[in-house]
Amino acid sequence: MNNFITTIGIEVHTELNTKTKMFSSSYVNSYDEVNTNINEIDLGLPGSMPTPNKEAVVKAIKLAKALNMKVDSLLRFDRKNYFYQDLPKGYQLTQQYFPIGKDGKILDVNIERIHLEEDTAKQQIVDNKLCLDYNRCGVPLIEIVSKPDIHSSQQALRYLNELKRILIFLNISDGKMEDGSFRADINISVAPIGAKTLGTRAEIKNLNSFLAIEKAIDYEFNRQVRCLLKGEVLQQETRRWDDVKNQTIFMREKSDNIDYHFFREPNIVEIDINTLVKQTNINQNQLPINIKNNLISLGLKEQTVETLLDNFEMYKVFSYINEKVNKPQIVATWIINELGGLLKNDNKSYKDLSNDKLNLFIEMIQTLINQKINGKQAKTIFEKIYLENKSTKQLIKELGFIQITDENLIKDYLQKYVDANKNMLEQYDQRPERVEKFFIGLLMRDTKGQANPNIAIKILKSLMNK
């Protein structure tokens, strides 16, 4: 196995989060009742004329610029002719000859091209019958084609994860793999290390989860190597991933000579988009790689940053709160751990939170930072805010969390403990932290956690020094 290398190229189809379809005015909403968002253009009725969606074009330009690609100043479309049930007009509008973007890069993977096209109808099997939902037919797609620069499942996942983040953070696509908004076809081959030519490739179609992608790549590598070691001749073929059997399954032989009879789309004239290209800019601070570097420079651990970037709605909540609090590590802990747990138990997500509630969280965190409550009290207040939408000030009164800051009163408590525990004093030089924890623990017990810990420590150290 160690004498072989795998070579992988990936084609990603991502649906754009536009209001309307690629060439018609039908609305885009995958949750609407089936076959309700359709018109004569989507169904390919005679005489219907397509019009390119400007919003989709702008999103494609954004992606091209984010990937440092050369952007074509002329918008042109081609017909890809083939017959299938999910394609009512008998051809698909795409950009075979003139992709909107060429020659880009993500991490260590080169991107050959990105191009605009339209999606096909959604197919479902119901009672052994093929049912078609044309709501998806005509939804704008961008296809992102990598070069065969990938050599492991882990490298593939890093590339796909970064691409998905770019699409989401730049508001190009929602990137929901579970809804089919982000789908990947994997082209994979193996060859002996040092071979001058690539091996015979297999294409694995429509993988819709990172776990499936990882398993499919690893399985296919092992399958192809075993075939070669047995002296078998690999055929170029299309396969699919079976989640139940955890293996790729043969679908059909694949040929490089499929003739789709591509030709220029006669119903869409060549459109000069040079002005649109110049006007469409991206904020470099919105790119995930730059956000990551910035957050790490603020002192956040890389694992914490990865968690934030993997959930865009979580990241937005973190950014909103940290902009007011300016304590990244403290904010991240509350947002990821405490708030994340509350949302999970409530079966809700970060996008369900209102700014009013976030402002209440900000008040609580600032109160904690100003040492007017302790960590245990803060956790109780935080949960109460989530459940009851009350202010920290109000909850402090209701819960009896008003801190004792009277230095004379705190000193009296501590002096009593010191006088009654002379044996602890003898350990102070060798184990000061243990002794301090002992006396502060007694204080918190008797004051029900209301004594200000910082004032208490200051007074205790003074007593110990005496």
PDB file of C-alpha atoms in Angstrom, residues 232-459:
ATOM      1  CA  GLU A 232      -6.317  -6.589 -12.640  1.00  0.00           C
ATOM      2  CA  VAL A 233      -6.908  -3.849 -15.223  1.00  0.00           C
ATOM      3  CA  LEU A 234      -8.857  -0.905 -13.832  1.00  0.00           C
ATOM      4  CA  GLN A 235     -11.670   0.493 -15.964  1.00  0.00           C
ATOM      5  CA  GLN A 236     -12.676   4.128 -16.082  1.00  0.00           C
ATOM      6  CA  GLU A 237     -16.019   4.169 -14.352  1.00  0.00           C
ATOM      7  CA  THR A 238     -18.564   6.108 -12.310  1.00  0.00           C
ATOM      8  CA  ARG A 239     -19.312   4.901  -8.781  1.00  0.00           C
ATOM      9  CA  ARG A 240     -21.452   6.010  -5.858  1.00  0.00           C
ATOM     10  CA  TRP A 241     -20.944   5.833  -2.099  1.00  0.00           C
ATOM     11  CA  ASP A 242     -23.136   3.477  -0.077  1.00  0.00           C
ATOM     12  CA  ASP A 243     -23.469   4.705   3.520  1.00  0.00           C
ATOM     13  CA  VAL A 244     -24.878   1.378   4.695  1.00  0.00           C
ATOM     14  CA  LYS A 245     -22.231  -0.887   3.179  1.00  0.00           C
ATOM     15  CA  ASN A 246     -19.454   1.702   3.628  1.00  0.00           C
ATOM     16  CA  GLN A 247     -18.129   1.134   0.144  1.00  0.00           C
ATOM     17  CA  THR A 248     -18.255   2.577  -3.358  1.00  0.00           C
ATOM     18  CA  ILE A 249     -20.664   0.843  -5.752  1.00  0.00           C
ATOM     19  CA  PHE A 250     -20.257   0.526  -9.520  1.00  0.00           C
ATOM     20  CA  MET A 251     -22.818   2.570 -11.486  1.00  0.00           C
ATOM     21  CA  ARG A 252     -21.652   2.638 -15.096  1.00  0.00           C
ATOM     22  CA  GLU A 253     -18.602   2.759 -17.320  1.00  0.00           C
ATOM     23  CA  LYS A 254     -17.323   6.249 -17.982  1.00  0.00           C
ATOM     24  CA  SER A 255     -15.893   7.522 -21.244  1.00  0.00           C
ATOM     25  CA  ASP A 256     -13.979  10.711 -21.988  1.00  0.00           C
ATOM     26  CA  ASN A 257     -15.641  10.747 -25.398  1.00  0.00           C
ATOM     27  CA  ILE A 258     -19.217  11.589 -24.338  1.00  0.00           C
ATOM     28  CA  ASP A 259     -20.492  14.063 -26.924  1.00  0.00           C
ATOM     29  CA  TYR A 260     -22.857  16.598 -25.398  1.00  0.00           C
ATOM     30  CA  HIS A 261     -22.949  18.582 -28.659  1.00  0.00           C
ATOM     31  CA  PHE A 262     -21.966  21.806 -26.914  1.00  0.00           C
ATOM     32  CA  PHE A 263     -22.744  25.003 -28.787  1.00  0.00           C
ATOM     33  CA  ARG A 264     -23.242  28.662 -27.897  1.00  0.00           C
ATOM     34  CA  GLU A 265     -26.643  29.467 -26.387  1.00  0.00           C
ATOM     35  CA  PRO A 266     -28.380  31.454 -29.157  1.00  0.00           C
ATOM     36  CA  ASN A 267     -31.034  33.004 -26.882  1.00  0.00           C
ATOM     37  CA  ILE A 268     -28.529  34.847 -24.652  1.00  0.00           C
ATOM     38  CA  VAL A 269     -26.401  37.467 -26.320  1.00  0.00           C
ATOM     39  CA  GLU A 270     -22.803  38.057 -25.264  1.00  0.00           C
ATOM     40  CA  ILE A 271     -22.874  40.484 -22.299  1.00  0.00           C
ATOM     41  CA  ASP A 272     -20.013  42.846 -21.417  1.00  0.00           C
ATOM     42  CA  ILE A 273     -19.671  42.666 -17.606  1.00  0.00           C
ATOM     43  CA  ASN A 274     -16.374  44.528 -17.320  1.00  0.00           C
ATOM     44  CA  THR A 275     -18.002  47.384 -15.363  1.00  0.00           C
ATOM     45  CA  LEU A 276     -19.713  44.902 -13.050  1.00  0.00           C
ATOM     46  CA  VAL A 277     -16.407  43.123 -12.457  1.00  0.00           C
ATOM     47  CA  LYS A 278     -14.755  46.418 -11.454  1.00  0.00           C
ATOM     48  CA  GLN A 279     -17.639  47.369  -9.172  1.00  0.00           C
ATOM     49  CA  THR A 280     -17.782  44.020  -7.403  1.00  0.00           C
ATOM     50  CA  ASN A 281     -15.247  43.926  -4.600  1.00  0.00           C
ATOM     51  CA  ILE A 282     -14.692  41.704  -1.592  1.00  0.00           C
ATOM     52  CA  ASN A 283     -13.625  42.759   1.869  1.00  0.00           C
ATOM     53  CA  GLN A 284     -10.376  40.935   2.601  1.00  0.00           C
ATOM     54  CA  ASN A 285     -11.262  40.994   6.304  1.00  0.00           C
ATOM     55  CA  GLN A 286     -14.269  38.767   5.495  1.00  0.00           C
ATOM     56  CA  LEU A 287     -12.133  35.949   4.102  1.00  0.00           C
ATOM     57  CA  PRO A 288     -11.964  33.053   6.592  1.00  0.00           C
ATOM     58  CA  ILE A 289      -8.175  32.702   6.374  1.00  0.00           C
ATOM     59  CA  ASN A 290      -7.720  36.370   7.320  1.00  0.00           C
ATOM     60  CA  ILE A 291     -10.313  36.122  10.099  1.00  0.00           C
ATOM     61  CA  LYS A 292      -8.471  33.080  11.436  1.00  0.00           C
ATOM     62  CA  ASN A 293      -5.114  34.862  11.502  1.00  0.00           C
ATOM     63  CA  ASN A 294      -6.658  37.888  13.198  1.00  0.00           C
ATOM     64  CA  LEU A 295      -8.356  35.840  15.925  1.00  0.00           C
ATOM     65  CA  ILE A 296      -5.164  33.910  16.642  1.00  0.00           C
ATOM     66  CA  SER A 297      -3.275  37.208  16.912  1.00  0.00           C
ATOM     67  CA  LEU A 298      -5.810  38.245  19.590  1.00  0.00           C
ATOM     68  CA  GLY A 299      -4.738  35.282  21.701  1.00  0.00           C
ATOM     69  CA  LEU A 300      -7.395  32.714  20.850  1.00  0.00           C
ATOM     70  CA  LYS A 301      -6.279  29.097  20.554  1.00  0.00           C
ATOM     71  CA  GLU A 302      -6.373  27.621  17.067  1.00  0.00           C
ATOM     72  CA  GLN A 303      -8.903  24.968  18.089  1.00  0.00           C
ATOM     73  CA  THR A 304     -11.238  27.692  19.409  1.00  0.00           C
ATOM     74  CA  VAL A 305     -10.879  29.640  16.163  1.00  0.00           C
ATOM     75  CA  GLU A 306     -11.652  26.547  14.076  1.00  0.00           C
ATOM     76  CA  THR A 307     -14.807  25.981  16.122  1.00  0.00           C
ATOM     77  CA  LEU A 308     -15.956  29.556  15.476  1.00  0.00           C
ATOM     78  CA  LEU A 309     -15.218  29.408  11.744  1.00  0.00           C
ATOM     79  CA  ASP A 310     -17.071  26.123  11.355  1.00  0.00           C
ATOM     80  CA  ASN A 311     -20.300  27.791  12.496  1.00  0.00           C
ATOM     81  CA  PHE A 312     -20.925  31.127  10.800  1.00  0.00           C
ATOM     82  CA  GLU A 313     -23.899  32.038  13.005  1.00  0.00           C
ATOM     83  CA  MET A 314     -21.813  31.314  16.115  1.00  0.00           C
ATOM     84  CA  TYR A 315     -19.018  33.471  14.746  1.00  0.00           C
ATOM     85  CA  LYS A 316     -21.434  36.363  14.147  1.00  0.00           C
ATOM     86  CA  VAL A 317     -22.676  36.156  17.749  1.00  0.00           C
ATOM     87  CA  PHE A 318     -19.080  36.054  19.001  1.00  0.00           C
ATOM     88  CA  SER A 319     -18.142  39.097  16.884  1.00  0.00           C
ATOM     89  CA  TYR A 320     -21.174  41.090  18.010  1.00  0.00           C
ATOM     90  CA  ILE A 321     -20.470  40.501  21.697  1.00  0.00           C
ATOM     91  CA  ASN A 322     -16.688  40.820  21.522  1.00  0.00           C
ATOM     92  CA  GLU A 323     -16.980  44.147  19.713  1.00  0.00           C
ATOM     93  CA  LYS A 324     -18.526  45.539  22.935  1.00  0.00           C
ATOM     94  CA  VAL A 325     -16.596  43.486  25.497  1.00  0.00           C
ATOM     95  CA  ASN A 326     -13.156  43.211  23.822  1.00  0.00           C
ATOM     96  CA  LYS A 327     -12.137  40.107  25.757  1.00  0.00           C
ATOM     97  CA  PRO A 328     -11.904  37.425  23.024  1.00  0.00           C
ATOM     98  CA  GLN A 329     -11.029  34.425  25.187  1.00  0.00           C
ATOM     99  CA  ILE A 330     -13.682  35.150  27.810  1.00  0.00           C
ATOM    100  CA  VAL A 331     -16.345  35.824  25.158  1.00  0.00           C
ATOM    101  CA  ALA A 332     -15.436  32.692  23.179  1.00  0.00           C
ATOM    102  CA  THR A 333     -15.752  30.513  26.304  1.00  0.00           C
ATOM    103  CA  TRP A 334     -19.240  31.824  27.089  1.00  0.00           C
ATOM    104  CA  ILE A 335     -20.448  31.695  23.474  1.00  0.00           C
ATOM    105  CA  ILE A 336     -19.080  28.250  22.576  1.00  0.00           C
ATOM    106  CA  ASN A 337     -19.511  26.348  25.837  1.00  0.00           C
ATOM    107  CA  GLU A 338     -22.278  27.943  27.893  1.00  0.00           C
ATOM    108  CA  LEU A 339     -24.491  29.398  25.165  1.00  0.00           C
ATOM    109  CA  GLY A 340     -23.861  26.450  22.854  1.00  0.00           C
ATOM    110  CA  GLY A 341     -25.052  24.053  25.551  1.00  0.00           C
ATOM    111  CA  LEU A 342     -28.212  26.051  26.260  1.00  0.00           C
ATOM    112  CA  LEU A 343     -29.100  26.219  22.562  1.00  0.00           C
ATOM    113  CA  LYS A 344     -28.523  22.505  22.082  1.00  0.00           C
ATOM    114  CA  ASN A 345     -30.773  21.621  25.011  1.00  0.00           C
ATOM    115  CA  ASP A 346     -33.421  23.972  23.614  1.00  0.00           C
ATOM    116  CA  ASN A 347     -33.071  22.543  20.082  1.00  0.00           C
ATOM    117  CA  LYS A 348     -32.281  25.999  18.706  1.00  0.00           C
ATOM    118  CA  SER A 349     -29.382  27.642  16.860  1.00  0.00           C
ATOM    119  CA  TYR A 350     -27.378  30.850  17.154  1.00  0.00           C
ATOM    120  CA  LYS A 351     -29.429  32.510  14.407  1.00  0.00           C
ATOM    121  CA  ASP A 352     -32.491  32.310  16.688  1.00  0.00           C
ATOM    122  CA  LEU A 353     -30.947  34.825  19.132  1.00  0.00           C
ATOM    123  CA  SER A 354     -32.121  38.446  19.024  1.00  0.00           C
ATOM    124  CA  ASN A 355     -29.811  41.421  19.488  1.00  0.00           C
ATOM    125  CA  ASP A 356     -31.771  42.320  22.642  1.00  0.00           C
ATOM    126  CA  LYS A 357     -30.799  38.995  24.210  1.00  0.00           C
ATOM    127  CA  LEU A 358     -27.192  39.357  23.056  1.00  0.00           C
ATOM    128  CA  ASN A 359     -27.077  42.785  24.732  1.00  0.00           C
ATOM    129  CA  LEU A 360     -28.211  41.160  27.992  1.00  0.00           C
ATOM    130  CA  PHE A 361     -25.351  38.657  27.680  1.00  0.00           C
ATOM    131  CA  ILE A 362     -22.944  41.546  27.102  1.00  0.00           C
ATOM    132  CA  GLU A 363     -24.126  43.197  30.358  1.00  0.00           C
ATOM    133  CA  MET A 364     -23.569  39.952  32.279  1.00  0.00           C
ATOM    134  CA  ILE A 365     -20.059  39.368  30.898  1.00  0.00           C
ATOM    135  CA  GLN A 366     -19.045  42.965  31.629  1.00  0.00           C
ATOM    136  CA  THR A 367     -20.385  42.615  35.176  1.00  0.00           C
ATOM    137  CA  LEU A 368     -18.262  39.490  35.631  1.00  0.00           C
ATOM    138  CA  ILE A 369     -15.170  41.188  34.213  1.00  0.00           C
ATOM    139  CA  ASN A 370     -15.723  44.101  36.617  1.00  0.00           C
ATOM    140  CA  GLN A 371     -15.752  41.509  39.438  1.00  0.00           C
ATOM    141  CA  LYS A 372     -19.204  42.435  40.693  1.00  0.00           C
ATOM    142  CA  ILE A 373     -20.202  38.767  40.496  1.00  0.00           C
ATOM    143  CA  ASN A 374     -18.162  35.573  40.644  1.00  0.00           C
ATOM    144  CA  GLY A 375     -17.969  32.804  38.071  1.00  0.00           C
ATOM    145  CA  LYS A 376     -20.549  30.565  39.724  1.00  0.00           C
ATOM    146  CA  GLN A 377     -23.021  33.434  40.005  1.00  0.00           C
ATOM    147  CA  ALA A 378     -22.336  34.437  36.386  1.00  0.00           C
ATOM    148  CA  LYS A 379     -23.240  30.960  35.145  1.00  0.00           C
ATOM    149  CA  THR A 380     -26.562  31.067  37.000  1.00  0.00           C
ATOM    150  CA  ILE A 381     -27.339  34.565  35.710  1.00  0.00           C
ATOM    151  CA  PHE A 382     -26.366  33.611  32.139  1.00  0.00           C
ATOM    152  CA  GLU A 383     -28.853  30.735  32.113  1.00  0.00           C
ATOM    153  CA  LYS A 384     -31.572  32.956  33.639  1.00  0.00           C
ATOM    154  CA  ILE A 385     -30.992  35.564  30.929  1.00  0.00           C
ATOM    155  CA  TYR A 386     -31.424  32.902  28.251  1.00  0.00           C
ATOM    156  CA  LEU A 387     -34.640  31.596  29.783  1.00  0.00           C
ATOM    157  CA  GLU A 388     -36.236  34.769  31.149  1.00  0.00           C
ATOM    158  CA  ASN A 389     -34.719  37.728  29.236  1.00  0.00           C
ATOM    159  CA  LYS A 390     -34.019  39.651  32.438  1.00  0.00           C
ATOM    160  CA  SER A 391     -31.164  42.091  33.018  1.00  0.00           C
ATOM    161  CA  THR A 392     -28.126  41.177  35.105  1.00  0.00           C
ATOM    162  CA  LYS A 393     -28.897  43.988  37.543  1.00  0.00           C
ATOM    163  CA  GLN A 394     -32.419  42.671  38.083  1.00  0.00           C
ATOM    164  CA  LEU A 395     -31.255  39.081  38.489  1.00  0.00           C
ATOM    165  CA  ILE A 396     -28.551  40.025  40.997  1.00  0.00           C
ATOM    166  CA  LYS A 397     -31.268  41.469  43.220  1.00  0.00           C
ATOM    167  CA  GLU A 398     -33.680  38.572  42.705  1.00  0.00           C
ATOM    168  CA  LEU A 399     -31.026  35.921  43.381  1.00  0.00           C
ATOM    169  CA  GLY A 400     -29.394  37.733  46.288  1.00  0.00           C
ATOM    170  CA  PHE A 401     -26.062  37.999  44.495  1.00  0.00           C
ATOM    171  CA  ILE A 402     -25.225  41.538  45.668  1.00  0.00           C
ATOM    172  CA  GLN A 403     -21.550  41.373  46.617  1.00  0.00           C
ATOM    173  CA  ILE A 404     -20.139  42.188  50.026  1.00  0.00           C
ATOM    174  CA  THR A 405     -17.416  44.772  49.492  1.00  0.00           C
ATOM    175  CA  ASP A 406     -17.146  46.105  53.059  1.00  0.00           C
ATOM    176  CA  GLU A 407     -13.481  45.494  53.873  1.00  0.00           C
ATOM    177  CA  ASN A 408     -14.002  45.627  57.641  1.00  0.00           C
ATOM    178  CA  LEU A 409     -16.749  42.997  57.491  1.00  0.00           C
ATOM    179  CA  ILE A 410     -14.665  40.689  55.278  1.00  0.00           C
ATOM    180  CA  LYS A 411     -11.648  41.205  57.574  1.00  0.00           C
ATOM    181  CA  ASP A 412     -13.700  40.213  60.605  1.00  0.00           C
ATOM    182  CA  TYR A 413     -14.724  36.977  58.937  1.00  0.00           C
ATOM    183  CA  LEU A 414     -11.159  36.119  57.893  1.00  0.00           C
ATOM    184  CA  GLN A 415      -9.633  37.043  61.249  1.00  0.00           C
ATOM    185  CA  LYS A 416     -12.063  34.664  62.940  1.00  0.00           C
ATOM    186  CA  TYR A 417     -11.015  31.836  60.607  1.00  0.00           C
ATOM    187  CA  VAL A 418      -7.310  32.535  61.091  1.00  0.00           C
ATOM    188  CA  ASP A 419      -7.628  32.586  64.898  1.00  0.00           C
ATOM    189  CA  ALA A 420      -9.539  29.294  64.855  1.00  0.00           C
ATOM    190  CA  ASN A 421      -7.145  27.464  62.490  1.00  0.00           C
ATOM    191  CA  LYS A 422      -3.595  28.085  63.725  1.00  0.00           C
ATOM    192  CA  ASN A 423      -2.453  24.786  62.242  1.00  0.00           C
ATOM    193  CA  MET A 424      -3.136  26.098  58.749  1.00  0.00           C
ATOM    194  CA  LEU A 425      -0.864  29.060  59.340  1.00  0.00           C
ATOM    195  CA  GLU A 426       2.090  26.741  59.843  1.00  0.00           C
ATOM    196  CA  GLN A 427       1.623  25.428  56.267  1.00  0.00           C
ATOM    197  CA  TYR A 428       1.497  28.845  54.640  1.00  0.00           C
ATOM    198  CA  ASP A 429       5.192  29.131  53.711  1.00  0.00           C
ATOM    199  CA  GLN A 430       5.215  25.719  52.039  1.00  0.00           C
ATOM    200  CA  ARG A 431       1.693  25.629  50.554  1.00  0.00           C
ATOM    201  CA  PRO A 432       0.335  29.207  50.322  1.00  0.00           C
ATOM    202  CA  GLU A 433      -2.235  28.458  47.607  1.00  0.00           C
ATOM    203  CA  ARG A 434      -3.773  25.602  49.600  1.00  0.00           C
ATOM    204  CA  VAL A 435      -4.035  27.753  52.736  1.00  0.00           C
ATOM    205  CA  GLU A 436      -5.578  30.675  50.870  1.00  0.00           C
ATOM    206  CA  LYS A 437      -8.091  28.365  49.174  1.00  0.00           C
ATOM    207  CA  PHE A 438      -9.044  26.942  52.578  1.00  0.00           C
ATOM    208  CA  PHE A 439      -9.789  30.316  54.182  1.00  0.00           C
ATOM    209  CA  ILE A 440     -11.512  31.811  51.112  1.00  0.00           C
ATOM    210  CA  GLY A 441     -13.642  28.675  50.923  1.00  0.00           C
ATOM    211  CA  LEU A 442     -14.837  29.238  54.496  1.00  0.00           C
ATOM    212  CA  LEU A 443     -15.619  32.863  53.668  1.00  0.00           C
ATOM    213  CA  MET A 444     -17.641  31.982  50.567  1.00  0.00           C
ATOM    214  CA  ARG A 445     -19.542  29.339  52.510  1.00  0.00           C
ATOM    215  CA  ASP A 446     -20.602  31.699  55.271  1.00  0.00           C
ATOM    216  CA  THR A 447     -21.391  34.625  52.932  1.00  0.00           C
ATOM    217  CA  LYS A 448     -23.161  32.381  50.380  1.00  0.00           C
ATOM    218  CA  GLY A 449     -20.636  33.393  47.734  1.00  0.00           C
ATOM    219  CA  GLN A 450     -21.347  37.106  48.098  1.00  0.00           C
ATOM    220  CA  ALA A 451     -17.960  38.233  49.421  1.00  0.00           C
ATOM    221  CA  ASN A 452     -15.869  39.940  46.745  1.00  0.00           C
ATOM    222  CA  PRO A 453     -13.075  37.423  46.085  1.00  0.00           C
ATOM    223  CA  ASN A 454     -10.450  39.979  45.058  1.00  0.00           C
ATOM    224  CA  ILE A 455     -10.964  42.093  48.185  1.00  0.00           C
ATOM    225  CA  ALA A 456     -10.932  38.910  50.274  1.00  0.00           C
ATOM    226  CA  ILE A 457      -7.618  37.692  48.803  1.00  0.00           C
ATOM    227  CA  LYS A 458      -6.023  41.101  49.361  1.00  0.00           C
ATOM    228  CA  ILE A 459      -7.078  41.148  53.029  1.00  0.00           C
TER     229      ILE A 459
END
